[in-house]
Coordinates of C-alpha atoms in Angstrom, one line a residue:
Chain A
X1 CA 62.9 150.0 108.8
X2 CA 63.7 153.2 106.5
X3 CA 60.6 153.8 104.2
X4 CA 59.8 156.0 101.0
X5 CA 57.2 158.4 101.6
X6 CA 54.7 159.5 99.0
X7 CA 52.0 162.1 99.3
X8 CA 49.1 162.9 98.4
X9 CA 48.0 159.3 98.7
X10 CA 45.0 160.2 96.3
X11 CA 44.7 163.2 94.3
X12 CA 41.7 164.4 91.8
X13 CA 42.3 166.8 89.3
X14 CA 40.7 168.4 86.3
X15 CA 42.0 167.7 82.8
X16 CA 44.2 170.0 81.8
X17 CA 45.6 171.0 85.3
X18 CA 49.1 170.6 86.6
X19 CA 49.9 168.4 89.4
X20 CA 52.7 167.6 91.6
X21 CA 53.4 164.1 93.0
X22 CA 55.8 164.4 95.8
X23 CA 58.2 162.0 97.4
X24 CA 60.8 161.5 100.4
X25 CA 63.2 158.9 99.3
X26 CA 65.4 157.1 102.0
X27 CA 68.1 159.6 103.2
X28 CA 71.4 158.0 102.2
X29 CA 70.1 156.8 98.7
X30 CA 71.4 157.7 95.8
X31 CA 68.9 156.9 93.0
X32 CA 65.6 157.6 92.2
X33 CA 63.0 156.3 90.2
X34 CA 58.7 156.9 89.3
X35 CA 56.8 154.0 88.1
X36 CA 53.5 154.1 87.2
X37 CA 50.5 151.3 87.2
X38 CA 47.5 152.2 85.3
X39 CA 44.5 150.3 86.8
X40 CA 44.6 146.6 86.2
X41 CA 47.8 147.0 83.8
X42 CA 51.8 146.1 84.5
X43 CA 54.1 148.3 86.3
X44 CA 55.8 150.5 84.0
X45 CA 59.0 152.5 84.4
X46 CA 58.9 156.4 83.8
X47 CA 61.8 157.7 84.7
X48 CA 65.2 157.4 86.6
X49 CA 67.5 160.1 88.3
X50 CA 70.8 160.0 89.8
X51 CA 73.5 162.9 90.6
X52 CA 70.7 165.4 90.2
X53 CA 69.9 164.7 86.5
X54 CA 67.7 162.3 84.6
X55 CA 69.9 159.2 83.9
X56 CA 66.8 157.3 81.8
X57 CA 63.5 157.9 80.9
X58 CA 60.8 155.8 79.0
X59 CA 58.5 156.7 75.9
X60 CA 55.9 157.3 78.5
X61 CA 57.9 160.5 79.9
X62 CA 57.0 163.2 77.4
X63 CA 57.4 166.9 77.7
X64 CA 54.3 166.9 80.0
X65 CA 56.3 165.1 82.6
X66 CA 59.4 166.5 84.4
X67 CA 61.2 165.3 87.8
X68 CA 63.2 167.4 90.1
X69 CA 64.7 167.2 93.1
X70 CA 64.6 170.5 94.3
X71 CA 66.2 170.1 98.0
X72 CA 68.2 167.3 99.7
X73 CA 65.2 165.0 100.5
X74 CA 62.6 165.7 98.2
X75 CA 61.6 164.3 94.8
X76 CA 59.0 165.6 92.6
X77 CA 57.0 164.1 89.9
X78 CA 55.1 167.1 87.7
X79 CA 52.4 166.4 85.1
X80 CA 52.1 170.0 83.2
X81 CA 48.8 169.4 82.0
X82 CA 46.9 166.3 82.6
X83 CA 45.2 164.1 80.7
X84 CA 42.4 161.5 81.3
X85 CA 44.9 158.6 80.6
X86 CA 47.2 159.8 83.2
X87 CA 44.8 158.5 85.8
X88 CA 47.2 155.4 87.6
X89 CA 49.0 154.7 90.4
X90 CA 52.3 156.7 90.4
X91 CA 55.1 154.9 92.6
X92 CA 58.4 156.3 93.8
X93 CA 61.4 154.4 94.4
X94 CA 64.8 154.7 95.9
X95 CA 67.9 152.8 95.9
X96 CA 71.1 153.0 97.5
X97 CA 72.4 149.3 97.9
X98 CA 72.5 146.6 95.8
X99 CA 69.8 145.0 97.5
X100 CA 66.7 146.2 95.3
X101 CA 64.5 148.9 95.2
X102 CA 62.3 150.3 98.1
X103 CA 59.2 151.7 96.6
X104 CA 56.7 154.2 98.4
X105 CA 53.0 153.4 98.9
X106 CA 51.8 155.3 95.8
X107 CA 49.8 158.2 94.7
X108 CA 46.7 157.5 93.3
X109 CA 46.2 160.1 90.7
X110 CA 42.6 160.2 89.6
X111 CA 41.9 162.8 85.9
X112 CA 38.5 164.1 85.6
Chain B
X1 CA 67.1 142.1 79.8
X2 CA 66.3 138.8 79.2
X3 CA 62.6 138.0 79.3
X4 CA 61.0 135.7 82.3
X5 CA 58.2 133.7 82.2
X6 CA 56.1 132.8 84.8
X7 CA 52.6 131.1 85.4
X8 CA 49.6 133.3 85.8
X9 CA 48.7 131.9 89.1
X10 CA 49.1 129.5 91.8
X11 CA 47.5 128.5 94.9
X12 CA 48.9 127.5 98.5
X13 CA 47.7 126.5 101.5
X14 CA 48.6 128.4 104.8
X15 CA 51.6 127.3 106.6
X16 CA 52.8 125.2 103.6
X17 CA 55.5 126.2 101.5
X18 CA 55.4 128.1 98.2
X19 CA 57.6 127.1 95.4
X20 CA 57.1 130.1 92.5
X21 CA 58.9 129.1 89.3
X22 CA 60.1 131.4 86.9
X23 CA 62.1 130.6 82.9
X24 CA 64.6 133.2 82.0
X25 CA 66.2 130.9 79.3
X26 CA 67.9 134.1 77.5
X27 CA 69.6 135.1 80.5
X28 CA 73.1 136.6 80.0
X29 CA 75.8 136.0 82.3
X30 CA 76.1 139.2 83.7
X31 CA 72.3 139.4 84.6
X32 CA 71.0 138.9 88.0
X33 CA 67.5 137.5 89.1
X34 CA 65.6 139.8 91.1
X35 CA 61.9 138.9 92.8
X36 CA 59.7 141.4 93.8
X37 CA 55.9 141.1 95.1
X38 CA 53.1 143.5 95.1
X39 CA 50.0 143.5 97.7
X40 CA 46.9 144.8 96.7
X41 CA 48.1 147.6 94.7
X42 CA 50.5 148.6 97.0
X43 CA 54.2 149.5 96.1
X44 CA 56.2 146.6 94.8
X45 CA 58.9 145.3 97.7
X46 CA 62.0 143.9 97.1
X47 CA 62.2 140.0 98.3
X48 CA 65.4 138.4 97.4
X49 CA 67.9 138.8 94.2
X50 CA 70.6 135.8 92.9
X51 CA 73.2 135.5 90.5
X52 CA 74.4 132.1 90.3
X53 CA 74.5 130.7 93.7
X54 CA 71.0 130.1 95.7
X55 CA 70.1 132.7 98.0
X56 CA 68.5 132.8 101.5
X57 CA 67.1 135.8 103.6
X58 CA 64.2 136.0 106.2
X59 CA 61.5 136.6 103.7
X60 CA 62.4 133.8 101.3
X61 CA 65.2 131.5 99.3
X62 CA 65.6 131.5 95.8
X63 CA 67.2 128.4 94.0
X64 CA 69.0 129.2 90.6
X65 CA 69.5 126.1 88.3
X66 CA 73.3 125.3 87.1
X67 CA 72.5 126.5 83.6
X68 CA 71.0 129.5 85.0
X69 CA 67.9 129.2 82.8
X70 CA 65.6 128.8 85.6
X71 CA 64.9 129.4 89.0
X72 CA 62.6 129.1 92.0
X73 CA 61.3 131.5 94.5
X74 CA 60.5 129.4 97.8
X75 CA 58.2 130.8 100.7
X76 CA 59.1 128.4 103.4
X77 CA 55.5 128.7 105.3
X78 CA 53.5 130.7 103.4
X79 CA 50.8 133.0 105.0
X80 CA 47.8 134.8 104.2
X81 CA 49.8 138.0 104.1
X82 CA 51.9 136.5 101.5
X83 CA 49.0 136.6 99.0
X84 CA 50.2 139.2 96.1
X85 CA 51.6 138.9 92.8
X86 CA 55.2 138.1 92.4
X87 CA 57.3 139.4 89.6
X88 CA 60.4 137.6 88.5
X89 CA 63.1 140.3 86.6
X90 CA 66.2 139.8 84.8
X91 CA 68.5 142.9 84.8
X92 CA 72.0 143.7 84.7
X93 CA 72.0 145.4 88.3
X94 CA 70.2 146.2 90.8
X95 CA 70.2 149.9 89.8
X96 CA 68.9 149.0 86.4
X97 CA 64.8 149.6 85.4
X98 CA 62.8 147.0 86.1
X99 CA 60.8 145.9 83.6
X100 CA 57.6 144.2 85.3
X101 CA 55.5 141.6 83.6
X102 CA 52.2 139.9 84.5
X103 CA 54.1 137.9 87.5
X104 CA 52.2 135.3 89.1
X105 CA 49.4 135.6 91.7
X106 CA 50.0 133.8 94.5
X107 CA 46.7 133.0 96.7
X108 CA 47.4 131.7 100.1
X109 CA 44.3 130.3 101.4
X110 CA 43.5 128.9 105.4

């Protein structure tokens, strides 16, 4: 069964550093998303991406965040200057049909 | 999107049917009911969705009341691997952003 692949599975970074989280969505999917989940809290929407542009973003997705689809396969989330409160699981998802999202297994980001 | 209400936790014996309820009394006519689950901090997993009619797939069945104000997800023969948090979400389309609540923590025991 097709999968959404996320790398790395775990990233530790120092506060103030830039991080790039990578995702390879399912190849024929057209809609892409990033969500995050702070430990013990709900899954929260960050941003959706369609037709090479952001289609929707949440209040969390401020100027420190950016997304990019640099080629036909990768979808990245960049955090420009990480803060302690950015520590969370980050989930990438893609969607191609009307049968629900396919989520990746996530990247655990730890900011120290 | 309509707000949904789910019990915080439920228990089920292995091999028995797990019936997970969801209230969505303010759902509008064009909103679908989607169910996802999250196993131990993995990425959420799509289970099933429906609009008006009952639906069944290889994972589960979805029963939606005639007035559409509530629904029930049925796992016909729960296994230990079905232990997870189950989320009921009302959305306008499958492409819509998902607003996750706290869901129902289903614990399947031997």
